[in-house]
Amino acid sequence: MKLKIVFIIFLCFHKGFCAIKSEADPNKVVDEMLFEINVLQQEYSVKREVIFLQLQQTSISLNYAKTIEEKIDLLIAKDALNMQLQLLKNLESRDISKIRYIKGLQIIKILYEKTLSLDHHFSAVSNLRDVNKISNPNNYPEFVQMKDKLKTTQDKRAGFDISNILESNIYTSVVYSFVSMFVNTNTSKAEKDSSLKEVECILDFTLRMHNDLNTIYFETAFLQKKNENISESVIDLFKEYTKPLGYSTGLEECRKNDDWDAVRKNLDSYLVTMDKTMADKAKLDTARSLQINLEFPIDRLLQFITEYNNFINESVNFYEKFGIMLSSYENEQQCASKTPVEYTRLKEGITITIDKFNTAYKPVEINGTKMKQLLYGISEYD
């Protein structure tokens, strides 16, 4: 056992296992927490073994004690050893709570940064004028030129004018252009065929992809709104998480002022108070209450992690659907020269975003043993 502890401590301090760079990955923070708890439990296990041996020796001595005085002294010693065991149990529980709390705080910090990054991403897409631009043929110079040419060559007696409102609508605008071309007697068939040839890919692309592109635009706005709700949730979580410590600064201000050390100082002061009450037999209930106040926010954190994970998984599903939509254009090869570059850029952006959701924004892995240790601070072998 002692060799095992020495090996773990050697790994921790000489191999850098306790200093995994976890600034941007909550899963690494969870792994660090599990490792640190395991090291701590092993250390306390060694301390308990020493007391157990002393207790065993005291019990043996008690069996062979001949005088009342010897028996009383041994019973007092045995009671003191049992008290030491209880104190070790309380200290171990306190130290595990501290590790879980600190790691939970790191996870909150990381996930908040991710929600801010996601908000920037969703804002960029939902405000992307290219999405609206490439979905409407009225934004293509070739189509506008054809309409202008039809207006100048059409027979005023046979033709008709369309209002600005209907002209901005892609369907009525296209129908009006075709009707105008059909009834136009001042333009030859060859000129009509040439004009139609010039815009056929534009019309095919916009009419086929208009609904899909708009779906991407509005569903991204929907995801952005959900991300705003996630961001508000983590801000509320931080408030509840630090409330037992007497830290009243909000998450946004804490991040802005890089005030994380102040939270840590408040935690240290809180633990000092807990230790003082723990040392007083008359205040054990108070000490337990202080520890519960420290542990309860962990449950809230796990609820938030579940909410965050569901959102990331939902976002991946949305973006995979977006990818299928953008890849569904049947005449992409035939109309490659006329397909807008923004369309290709959007397809590439969707692919990159899916990869980010699976890497940079991936869900926090808290199933099975990890969930058990986050909830209770115990390993599967306990």
mmCIF file of C-alpha atoms in Angstrom:
data_model
loop_
_atom_site.group_PDB
_atom_site.id
_atom_site.type_symbol
_atom_site.label_atom_id
_atom_site.label_comp_id
_atom_site.label_asym_id
_atom_site.label_seq_id
_atom_site.Cartn_x
_atom_site.Cartn_y
_atom_site.Cartn_z
ATOM 1 C CA MET A 1 0.000 0.000 0.000
ATOM 2 C CA LYS A 2 2.740 2.454 0.939
ATOM 3 C CA LEU A 3 4.552 1.709 -2.307
ATOM 4 C CA LYS A 4 1.339 2.452 -4.201
ATOM 5 C CA ILE A 5 0.981 5.814 -2.483
ATOM 6 C CA VAL A 6 4.598 6.712 -3.183
ATOM 7 C CA PHE A 7 4.085 5.797 -6.837
ATOM 8 C CA ILE A 8 0.943 7.934 -7.131
ATOM 9 C CA ILE A 9 2.622 10.908 -5.488
ATOM 10 C CA PHE A 10 5.646 10.406 -7.747
ATOM 11 C CA LEU A 11 3.384 10.504 -10.810
ATOM 12 C CA CYS A 12 1.593 13.566 -9.511
ATOM 13 C CA PHE A 13 4.570 15.748 -8.786
ATOM 14 C CA HIS A 14 7.287 14.434 -11.075
ATOM 15 C CA LYS A 15 5.384 13.357 -14.168
ATOM 16 C CA GLY A 16 2.968 16.281 -14.176
ATOM 17 C CA PHE A 17 -0.181 14.171 -13.923
ATOM 18 C CA CYS A 18 -1.701 16.679 -11.491
ATOM 19 C CA ALA A 19 -0.988 19.586 -13.805
ATOM 20 C CA ILE A 20 -2.913 18.583 -16.907
ATOM 21 C CA LYS A 21 -3.654 21.652 -18.985
ATOM 22 C CA SER A 22 -7.400 21.832 -18.546
ATOM 23 C CA GLU A 23 -8.078 25.507 -19.147
ATOM 24 C CA ALA A 24 -10.410 24.753 -22.066
ATOM 25 C CA ASP A 25 -11.544 21.155 -21.505
ATOM 26 C CA PRO A 26 -13.980 20.349 -18.690
ATOM 27 C CA ASN A 27 -13.401 16.627 -19.252
ATOM 28 C CA LYS A 28 -9.754 17.048 -18.262
ATOM 29 C CA VAL A 29 -10.885 18.919 -15.151
ATOM 30 C CA VAL A 30 -13.114 15.964 -14.260
ATOM 31 C CA ASP A 31 -10.189 13.573 -14.826
ATOM 32 C CA GLU A 32 -7.979 15.754 -12.628
ATOM 33 C CA MET A 33 -10.628 15.739 -9.928
ATOM 34 C CA LEU A 34 -10.942 11.947 -9.999
ATOM 35 C CA PHE A 35 -7.161 11.565 -9.837
ATOM 36 C CA GLU A 36 -6.761 14.045 -6.963
ATOM 37 C CA ILE A 37 -9.580 12.416 -5.001
ATOM 38 C CA ASN A 38 -7.980 9.017 -5.523
ATOM 39 C CA VAL A 39 -4.594 10.296 -4.285
ATOM 40 C CA LEU A 40 -6.278 11.885 -1.281
ATOM 41 C CA GLN A 41 -8.207 8.728 -0.418
ATOM 42 C CA GLN A 42 -5.049 6.660 -0.638
ATOM 43 C CA GLU A 43 -3.247 9.057 1.707
ATOM 44 C CA TYR A 44 -6.046 8.874 4.277
ATOM 45 C CA SER A 45 -6.193 5.106 3.847
ATOM 46 C CA VAL A 46 -2.545 4.873 4.969
ATOM 47 C CA LYS A 47 -3.282 7.077 7.992
ATOM 48 C CA ARG A 48 -6.265 4.920 8.938
ATOM 49 C CA GLU A 49 -4.226 1.751 8.657
ATOM 50 C CA VAL A 50 -1.766 3.114 11.210
ATOM 51 C CA ILE A 51 -4.598 3.813 13.661
ATOM 52 C CA PHE A 52 -6.231 0.452 12.956
ATOM 53 C CA LEU A 53 -2.956 -1.264 13.885
ATOM 54 C CA GLN A 54 -2.793 0.777 17.080
ATOM 55 C CA LEU A 55 -6.384 -0.128 17.862
ATOM 56 C CA GLN A 56 -5.641 -3.778 17.246
ATOM 57 C CA GLN A 57 -2.645 -3.642 19.560
ATOM 58 C CA THR A 58 -4.658 -1.775 22.203
ATOM 59 C CA SER A 59 -7.409 -4.400 22.079
ATOM 60 C CA ILE A 60 -4.865 -7.173 22.514
ATOM 61 C CA SER A 61 -3.285 -5.338 25.456
ATOM 62 C CA LEU A 62 -6.725 -4.826 26.963
ATOM 63 C CA ASN A 63 -7.341 -8.571 26.951
ATOM 64 C CA TYR A 64 -4.145 -9.137 28.907
ATOM 65 C CA ALA A 65 -4.522 -6.185 31.290
ATOM 66 C CA LYS A 66 -4.543 -7.278 34.918
ATOM 67 C CA THR A 67 -5.277 -4.116 36.866
ATOM 68 C CA ILE A 68 -8.211 -1.744 36.746
ATOM 69 C CA GLU A 69 -5.856 1.173 36.149
ATOM 70 C CA GLU A 70 -4.352 -0.552 33.087
ATOM 71 C CA LYS A 71 -7.774 -1.309 31.666
ATOM 72 C CA ILE A 72 -8.987 2.254 32.191
ATOM 73 C CA ASP A 73 -5.875 3.692 30.523
ATOM 74 C CA LEU A 74 -6.246 1.308 27.572
ATOM 75 C CA LEU A 75 -9.970 2.094 27.207
ATOM 76 C CA ILE A 76 -9.186 5.811 27.211
ATOM 77 C CA ALA A 77 -6.487 5.210 24.619
ATOM 78 C CA LYS A 78 -8.901 3.147 22.524
ATOM 79 C CA ASP A 79 -11.535 5.862 22.717
ATOM 80 C CA ALA A 80 -8.934 8.451 21.657
ATOM 81 C CA LEU A 81 -7.953 6.299 18.673
ATOM 82 C CA ASN A 82 -11.596 5.953 17.628
ATOM 83 C CA MET A 83 -11.929 9.729 17.872
ATOM 84 C CA GLN A 84 -8.873 10.054 15.643
ATOM 85 C CA LEU A 85 -10.534 7.761 13.101
ATOM 86 C CA GLN A 86 -13.680 9.881 13.157
ATOM 87 C CA LEU A 87 -11.620 13.041 12.788
ATOM 88 C CA LEU A 88 -9.772 11.516 9.821
ATOM 89 C CA LYS A 89 -13.113 10.626 8.267
ATOM 90 C CA ASN A 90 -14.349 14.183 8.708
ATOM 91 C CA LEU A 91 -11.120 15.668 7.352
ATOM 92 C CA GLU A 92 -11.158 13.339 4.352
ATOM 93 C CA SER A 93 -14.746 14.288 3.589
ATOM 94 C CA ARG A 94 -13.837 17.973 3.993
ATOM 95 C CA ASP A 95 -10.833 17.682 1.650
ATOM 96 C CA ILE A 96 -12.859 15.788 -0.966
ATOM 97 C CA SER A 97 -15.536 18.471 -0.823
ATOM 98 C CA LYS A 98 -12.845 21.091 -1.360
ATOM 99 C CA ILE A 99 -11.470 19.300 -4.429
ATOM 100 C CA ARG A 100 -14.934 18.822 -5.907
ATOM 101 C CA TYR A 101 -15.850 22.434 -5.236
ATOM 102 C CA ILE A 102 -12.686 23.858 -6.833
ATOM 103 C CA LYS A 103 -12.955 21.608 -9.866
ATOM 104 C CA GLY A 104 -16.629 22.479 -10.177
ATOM 105 C CA LEU A 105 -15.692 26.141 -10.194
ATOM 106 C CA GLN A 106 -13.175 25.474 -12.985
ATOM 107 C CA ILE A 107 -15.864 23.682 -15.003
ATOM 108 C CA ILE A 108 -18.253 26.622 -14.574
ATOM 109 C CA LYS A 109 -15.544 28.995 -15.777
ATOM 110 C CA ILE A 110 -14.781 26.854 -18.851
ATOM 111 C CA LEU A 111 -18.415 26.289 -19.820
ATOM 112 C CA TYR A 112 -19.168 29.990 -19.503
ATOM 113 C CA GLU A 113 -16.329 30.748 -21.915
ATOM 114 C CA LYS A 114 -17.782 28.179 -24.299
ATOM 115 C CA THR A 115 -21.244 29.766 -24.178
ATOM 116 C CA LEU A 116 -19.684 33.147 -24.969
ATOM 117 C CA SER A 117 -17.794 31.637 -27.893
ATOM 118 C CA LEU A 118 -20.940 29.914 -29.141
ATOM 119 C CA ASP A 119 -22.886 33.160 -28.907
ATOM 120 C CA HIS A 120 -20.278 34.818 -31.108
ATOM 121 C CA HIS A 121 -20.576 31.965 -33.612
ATOM 122 C CA PHE A 122 -24.383 31.964 -33.720
ATOM 123 C CA SER A 123 -24.486 35.749 -33.990
ATOM 124 C CA ALA A 124 -22.139 35.606 -36.971
ATOM 125 C CA VAL A 125 -24.354 33.076 -38.759
ATOM 126 C CA SER A 126 -27.723 34.590 -37.850
ATOM 127 C CA ASN A 127 -26.497 38.001 -39.013
ATOM 128 C CA LEU A 128 -24.917 36.550 -42.134
ATOM 129 C CA ARG A 129 -26.298 38.574 -44.997
ATOM 130 C CA ASP A 130 -24.878 36.036 -47.403
ATOM 131 C CA VAL A 131 -27.607 33.577 -46.391
ATOM 132 C CA ASN A 132 -30.325 35.996 -47.436
ATOM 133 C CA LYS A 133 -28.314 37.234 -50.384
ATOM 134 C CA ILE A 134 -27.777 33.893 -52.084
ATOM 135 C CA SER A 135 -31.346 32.677 -51.494
ATOM 136 C CA ASN A 136 -32.986 35.456 -53.535
ATOM 137 C CA PRO A 137 -32.480 35.769 -57.330
ATOM 138 C CA ASN A 138 -33.172 39.512 -57.064
ATOM 139 C CA ASN A 139 -29.704 39.842 -55.497
ATOM 140 C CA TYR A 140 -27.993 38.433 -58.610
ATOM 141 C CA PRO A 141 -26.871 41.007 -61.233
ATOM 142 C CA GLU A 142 -27.700 38.670 -64.126
ATOM 143 C CA PHE A 143 -31.323 38.306 -63.045
ATOM 144 C CA VAL A 144 -31.693 42.035 -62.376
ATOM 145 C CA GLN A 145 -30.256 42.828 -65.824
ATOM 146 C CA MET A 146 -32.694 40.422 -67.465
ATOM 147 C CA LYS A 147 -35.644 42.031 -65.684
ATOM 148 C CA ASP A 148 -34.462 45.522 -66.670
ATOM 149 C CA LYS A 149 -34.087 44.408 -70.270
ATOM 150 C CA LEU A 150 -37.615 42.981 -70.275
ATOM 151 C CA LYS A 151 -39.006 46.252 -68.911
ATOM 152 C CA THR A 152 -37.404 48.270 -71.681
ATOM 153 C CA THR A 153 -38.437 45.930 -74.494
ATOM 154 C CA GLN A 154 -41.893 44.803 -73.422
ATOM 155 C CA ASP A 155 -45.015 45.941 -75.204
ATOM 156 C CA LYS A 156 -46.692 48.391 -72.827
ATOM 157 C CA ARG A 157 -50.099 47.496 -74.246
ATOM 158 C CA ALA A 158 -49.686 43.755 -73.670
ATOM 159 C CA GLY A 159 -47.566 43.813 -70.539
ATOM 160 C CA PHE A 160 -48.281 44.796 -66.959
ATOM 161 C CA ASP A 161 -46.345 46.281 -64.044
ATOM 162 C CA ILE A 162 -45.656 44.598 -60.702
ATOM 163 C CA SER A 163 -45.518 46.383 -57.343
ATOM 164 C CA ASN A 164 -42.294 46.735 -55.391
ATOM 165 C CA ILE A 165 -43.622 44.432 -52.685
ATOM 166 C CA LEU A 166 -44.355 41.600 -55.111
ATOM 167 C CA GLU A 167 -41.152 42.220 -57.025
ATOM 168 C CA SER A 168 -39.118 41.634 -53.866
ATOM 169 C CA ASN A 169 -40.811 38.252 -53.442
ATOM 170 C CA ILE A 170 -38.714 35.655 -55.256
ATOM 171 C CA TYR A 171 -41.650 33.586 -56.494
ATOM 172 C CA THR A 172 -43.804 36.402 -57.868
ATOM 173 C CA SER A 173 -40.706 38.079 -59.283
ATOM 174 C CA VAL A 174 -39.689 34.936 -61.163
ATOM 175 C CA VAL A 175 -43.240 34.256 -62.384
ATOM 176 C CA TYR A 176 -43.597 37.869 -63.521
ATOM 177 C CA SER A 177 -40.305 37.659 -65.412
ATOM 178 C CA PHE A 178 -41.347 34.474 -67.203
ATOM 179 C CA VAL A 179 -44.765 35.845 -68.089
ATOM 180 C CA SER A 180 -43.205 39.082 -69.315
ATOM 181 C CA MET A 181 -40.752 37.111 -71.427
ATOM 182 C CA PHE A 182 -43.537 34.950 -72.855
ATOM 183 C CA VAL A 183 -45.793 37.872 -73.883
ATOM 184 C CA ASN A 184 -42.929 40.044 -75.112
ATOM 185 C CA THR A 185 -43.258 40.278 -78.891
ATOM 186 C CA ASN A 186 -40.408 42.736 -79.282
ATOM 187 C CA THR A 187 -37.752 40.141 -78.467
ATOM 188 C CA SER A 188 -36.787 37.235 -80.699
ATOM 189 C CA LYS A 189 -36.843 33.623 -79.587
ATOM 190 C CA ALA A 190 -33.039 33.483 -79.780
ATOM 191 C CA GLU A 191 -32.733 36.491 -77.473
ATOM 192 C CA LYS A 192 -35.199 34.944 -75.048
ATOM 193 C CA ASP A 193 -33.300 31.634 -75.065
ATOM 194 C CA SER A 194 -30.036 33.483 -74.468
ATOM 195 C CA SER A 195 -31.469 35.481 -71.562
ATOM 196 C CA LEU A 196 -32.967 32.380 -70.006
ATOM 197 C CA LYS A 197 -29.713 30.473 -70.439
ATOM 198 C CA GLU A 198 -27.896 33.233 -68.576
ATOM 199 C CA VAL A 199 -30.083 32.965 -65.475
ATOM 200 C CA GLU A 200 -31.249 29.349 -65.488
ATOM 201 C CA CYS A 201 -28.700 28.182 -62.889
ATOM 202 C CA ILE A 202 -29.407 31.189 -60.695
ATOM 203 C CA LEU A 203 -33.131 30.510 -60.783
ATOM 204 C CA ASP A 204 -32.667 26.780 -60.302
ATOM 205 C CA PHE A 205 -30.383 27.277 -57.309
ATOM 206 C CA THR A 206 -32.441 29.947 -55.546
ATOM 207 C CA LEU A 207 -35.809 28.264 -56.104
ATOM 208 C CA ARG A 208 -34.518 24.885 -54.926
ATOM 209 C CA MET A 209 -32.453 26.157 -51.995
ATOM 210 C CA HIS A 210 -34.445 29.180 -50.837
ATOM 211 C CA ASN A 211 -36.437 27.325 -48.155
ATOM 212 C CA ASP A 212 -33.406 25.365 -46.936
ATOM 213 C CA LEU A 213 -31.232 28.462 -46.665
ATOM 214 C CA ASN A 214 -33.927 30.305 -44.767
ATOM 215 C CA THR A 215 -34.364 27.304 -42.488
ATOM 216 C CA ILE A 216 -30.650 27.424 -41.687
ATOM 217 C CA TYR A 217 -30.890 31.156 -41.025
ATOM 218 C CA PHE A 218 -33.859 30.987 -38.644
ATOM 219 C CA GLU A 219 -32.902 27.764 -36.865
ATOM 220 C CA THR A 220 -29.467 29.220 -36.179
ATOM 221 C CA ALA A 221 -31.229 32.202 -34.605
ATOM 222 C CA PHE A 222 -33.211 29.690 -32.543
ATOM 223 C CA LEU A 223 -29.985 28.008 -31.390
ATOM 224 C CA GLN A 224 -28.555 31.397 -30.520
ATOM 225 C CA LYS A 225 -31.554 32.098 -28.287
ATOM 226 C CA LYS A 226 -31.157 28.749 -26.557
ATOM 227 C CA ASN A 227 -27.474 29.475 -26.031
ATOM 228 C CA GLU A 228 -28.425 32.778 -24.404
ATOM 229 C CA ASN A 229 -30.626 30.800 -22.005
ATOM 230 C CA ILE A 230 -27.698 28.465 -21.271
ATOM 231 C CA SER A 231 -25.493 31.473 -20.598
ATOM 232 C CA GLU A 232 -28.066 32.902 -18.183
ATOM 233 C CA SER A 233 -28.258 29.525 -16.455
ATOM 234 C CA VAL A 234 -24.511 29.376 -15.845
ATOM 235 C CA ILE A 235 -24.559 32.941 -14.505
ATOM 236 C CA ASP A 236 -27.314 31.956 -12.043
ATOM 237 C CA LEU A 237 -25.390 28.785 -11.190
ATOM 238 C CA PHE A 238 -22.263 30.761 -10.332
ATOM 239 C CA LYS A 239 -24.307 33.003 -8.050
ATOM 240 C CA GLU A 240 -25.719 30.009 -6.163
ATOM 241 C CA TYR A 241 -22.377 28.209 -6.255
ATOM 242 C CA THR A 242 -20.462 31.006 -4.527
ATOM 243 C CA LYS A 243 -23.268 32.135 -2.221
ATOM 244 C CA PRO A 244 -22.182 29.886 0.719
ATOM 245 C CA LEU A 245 -18.722 31.509 0.577
ATOM 246 C CA GLY A 246 -20.127 35.002 0.947
ATOM 247 C CA TYR A 247 -18.881 35.951 -2.527
ATOM 248 C CA SER A 248 -21.424 38.286 -4.093
ATOM 249 C CA THR A 249 -19.729 39.396 -7.341
ATOM 250 C CA GLY A 250 -21.476 38.157 -10.490
ATOM 251 C CA LEU A 251 -19.860 35.818 -12.997
ATOM 252 C CA GLU A 252 -19.554 38.425 -15.743
ATOM 253 C CA GLU A 253 -17.780 40.885 -13.455
ATOM 254 C CA CYS A 254 -15.647 38.138 -11.927
ATOM 255 C CA ARG A 255 -14.500 37.096 -15.395
ATOM 256 C CA LYS A 256 -13.952 40.678 -16.507
ATOM 257 C CA ASN A 257 -11.801 41.501 -13.479
ATOM 258 C CA ASP A 258 -10.154 38.059 -13.311
ATOM 259 C CA ASP A 259 -11.336 37.804 -9.723
ATOM 260 C CA TRP A 260 -11.042 34.012 -9.388
ATOM 261 C CA ASP A 261 -8.374 34.270 -6.663
ATOM 262 C CA ALA A 262 -10.873 36.145 -4.498
ATOM 263 C CA VAL A 263 -13.288 33.222 -4.769
ATOM 264 C CA ARG A 264 -10.498 30.881 -3.717
ATOM 265 C CA LYS A 265 -9.666 33.073 -0.702
ATOM 266 C CA ASN A 266 -13.314 33.051 0.349
ATOM 267 C CA LEU A 267 -13.269 29.262 0.069
ATOM 268 C CA ASP A 268 -10.157 29.022 2.256
ATOM 269 C CA SER A 269 -11.797 31.227 4.900
ATOM 270 C CA TYR A 270 -14.919 29.085 4.737
ATOM 271 C CA LEU A 271 -12.867 25.917 5.278
ATOM 272 C CA VAL A 272 -11.076 27.464 8.273
ATOM 273 C CA THR A 273 -14.480 28.139 9.842
ATOM 274 C CA MET A 274 -15.529 24.576 9.067
ATOM 275 C CA ASP A 275 -12.367 23.185 10.690
ATOM 276 C CA LYS A 276 -12.948 25.215 13.851
ATOM 277 C CA THR A 277 -16.498 23.968 14.223
ATOM 278 C CA MET A 278 -15.403 20.424 13.378
ATOM 279 C CA ALA A 279 -12.902 20.488 16.251
ATOM 280 C CA ASP A 280 -15.681 21.402 18.700
ATOM 281 C CA LYS A 281 -17.828 18.376 19.611
ATOM 282 C CA ALA A 282 -20.715 20.658 20.474
ATOM 283 C CA LYS A 283 -20.676 22.131 16.965
ATOM 284 C CA LEU A 284 -20.458 18.969 14.863
ATOM 285 C CA ASP A 285 -23.953 19.547 13.471
ATOM 286 C CA THR A 286 -22.933 23.063 12.465
ATOM 287 C CA ALA A 287 -19.809 21.692 10.778
ATOM 288 C CA ARG A 288 -21.903 19.164 8.887
ATOM 289 C CA SER A 289 -24.290 21.926 7.819
ATOM 290 C CA LEU A 290 -21.362 23.980 6.509
ATOM 291 C CA GLN A 291 -20.139 21.012 4.492
ATOM 292 C CA ILE A 292 -23.610 20.357 3.054
ATOM 293 C CA ASN A 293 -23.792 24.005 1.976
ATOM 294 C CA LEU A 294 -20.512 23.442 0.149
ATOM 295 C CA GLU A 295 -21.649 20.201 -1.476
ATOM 296 C CA PHE A 296 -25.164 21.203 -2.514
ATOM 297 C CA PRO A 297 -24.004 23.467 -5.395
ATOM 298 C CA ILE A 298 -22.354 20.386 -6.949
ATOM 299 C CA ASP A 299 -25.839 19.005 -7.613
ATOM 300 C CA ARG A 300 -26.803 22.256 -9.332
ATOM 301 C CA LEU A 301 -23.633 22.040 -11.407
ATOM 302 C CA LEU A 302 -24.533 18.530 -12.559
ATOM 303 C CA GLN A 303 -27.997 19.729 -13.552
ATOM 304 C CA PHE A 304 -26.415 22.485 -15.593
ATOM 305 C CA ILE A 305 -23.946 20.071 -17.204
ATOM 306 C CA THR A 306 -26.911 17.934 -18.294
ATOM 307 C CA GLU A 307 -28.559 21.035 -19.762
ATOM 308 C CA TYR A 308 -25.336 22.009 -21.542
ATOM 309 C CA ASN A 309 -24.794 18.491 -22.894
ATOM 310 C CA ASN A 310 -28.341 18.316 -24.255
ATOM 311 C CA PHE A 311 -27.874 21.664 -25.972
ATOM 312 C CA ILE A 312 -24.584 20.632 -27.592
ATOM 313 C CA ASN A 313 -26.070 17.346 -28.801
ATOM 314 C CA GLU A 314 -29.102 19.195 -30.156
ATOM 315 C CA SER A 315 -26.844 21.713 -31.925
ATOM 316 C CA VAL A 316 -24.848 18.908 -33.544
ATOM 317 C CA ASN A 317 -28.087 17.385 -34.832
ATOM 318 C CA PHE A 318 -29.169 20.746 -36.235
ATOM 319 C CA TYR A 319 -25.865 21.338 -38.003
ATOM 320 C CA GLU A 320 -25.737 17.825 -39.400
ATOM 321 C CA LYS A 321 -29.190 18.526 -40.818
ATOM 322 C CA PHE A 322 -27.892 21.817 -42.237
ATOM 323 C CA GLY A 323 -25.056 19.905 -43.898
ATOM 324 C CA ILE A 324 -27.512 17.492 -45.517
ATOM 325 C CA MET A 325 -29.646 20.409 -46.714
ATOM 326 C CA LEU A 326 -26.718 22.195 -48.315
ATOM 327 C CA SER A 327 -25.533 19.002 -49.970
ATOM 328 C CA SER A 328 -28.959 18.285 -51.442
ATOM 329 C CA TYR A 329 -28.648 20.694 -54.385
ATOM 330 C CA GLU A 330 -29.031 18.337 -57.326
ATOM 331 C CA ASN A 331 -27.504 20.492 -60.059
ATOM 332 C CA GLU A 332 -24.426 21.625 -58.170
ATOM 333 C CA GLN A 333 -22.032 20.176 -60.743
ATOM 334 C CA GLN A 334 -23.924 21.423 -63.805
ATOM 335 C CA CYS A 335 -24.210 24.906 -62.321
ATOM 336 C CA ALA A 336 -20.804 25.016 -60.627
ATOM 337 C CA SER A 337 -19.734 28.157 -62.496
ATOM 338 C CA LYS A 338 -22.900 30.018 -61.440
ATOM 339 C CA THR A 339 -23.220 28.711 -57.891
ATOM 340 C CA PRO A 340 -22.373 31.576 -55.506
ATOM 341 C CA VAL A 341 -19.098 31.317 -53.596
ATOM 342 C CA GLU A 342 -21.031 32.117 -50.398
ATOM 343 C CA TYR A 343 -22.810 28.763 -50.786
ATOM 344 C CA THR A 344 -19.510 26.879 -50.822
ATOM 345 C CA ARG A 345 -18.250 28.968 -47.917
ATOM 346 C CA LEU A 346 -21.388 28.201 -45.922
ATOM 347 C CA LYS A 347 -21.022 24.459 -46.567
ATOM 348 C CA GLU A 348 -17.425 24.543 -45.375
ATOM 349 C CA GLY A 349 -18.443 26.570 -42.327
ATOM 350 C CA ILE A 350 -21.106 24.011 -41.383
ATOM 351 C CA THR A 351 -18.551 21.189 -41.596
ATOM 352 C CA ILE A 352 -16.078 23.116 -39.436
ATOM 353 C CA THR A 353 -18.804 23.912 -36.904
ATOM 354 C CA ILE A 354 -19.822 20.258 -36.592
ATOM 355 C CA ASP A 355 -16.183 19.407 -35.901
ATOM 356 C CA LYS A 356 -16.049 22.154 -33.239
ATOM 357 C CA PHE A 357 -19.159 20.805 -31.549
ATOM 358 C CA ASN A 358 -17.487 17.407 -31.380
ATOM 359 C CA THR A 359 -14.184 18.796 -30.077
ATOM 360 C CA ALA A 360 -14.096 22.332 -28.645
ATOM 361 C CA TYR A 361 -17.729 22.327 -27.444
ATOM 362 C CA LYS A 362 -18.145 18.597 -26.845
ATOM 363 C CA PRO A 363 -20.367 17.404 -23.984
ATOM 364 C CA VAL A 364 -18.915 16.849 -20.529
ATOM 365 C CA GLU A 365 -18.390 13.135 -19.895
ATOM 366 C CA ILE A 366 -20.072 12.436 -16.554
ATOM 367 C CA ASN A 367 -21.588 9.001 -17.027
ATOM 368 C CA GLY A 368 -20.997 5.979 -14.811
ATOM 369 C CA THR A 369 -18.085 6.224 -12.403
ATOM 370 C CA LYS A 370 -17.429 9.895 -13.149
ATOM 371 C CA MET A 371 -21.019 10.806 -12.295
ATOM 372 C CA LYS A 372 -20.715 8.805 -9.058
ATOM 373 C CA GLN A 373 -17.536 10.591 -8.033
ATOM 374 C CA LEU A 374 -18.902 14.008 -8.928
ATOM 375 C CA LEU A 375 -22.025 13.353 -6.877
ATOM 376 C CA TYR A 376 -20.474 11.631 -3.886
ATOM 377 C CA GLY A 377 -16.701 12.015 -4.172
ATOM 378 C CA ILE A 378 -16.162 8.265 -4.018
ATOM 379 C CA SER A 379 -14.566 5.818 -6.419
ATOM 380 C CA GLU A 380 -16.047 2.573 -7.706
ATOM 381 C CA TYR A 381 -13.773 0.664 -5.344
ATOM 382 C CA ASP A 382 -15.012 2.353 -2.173
#
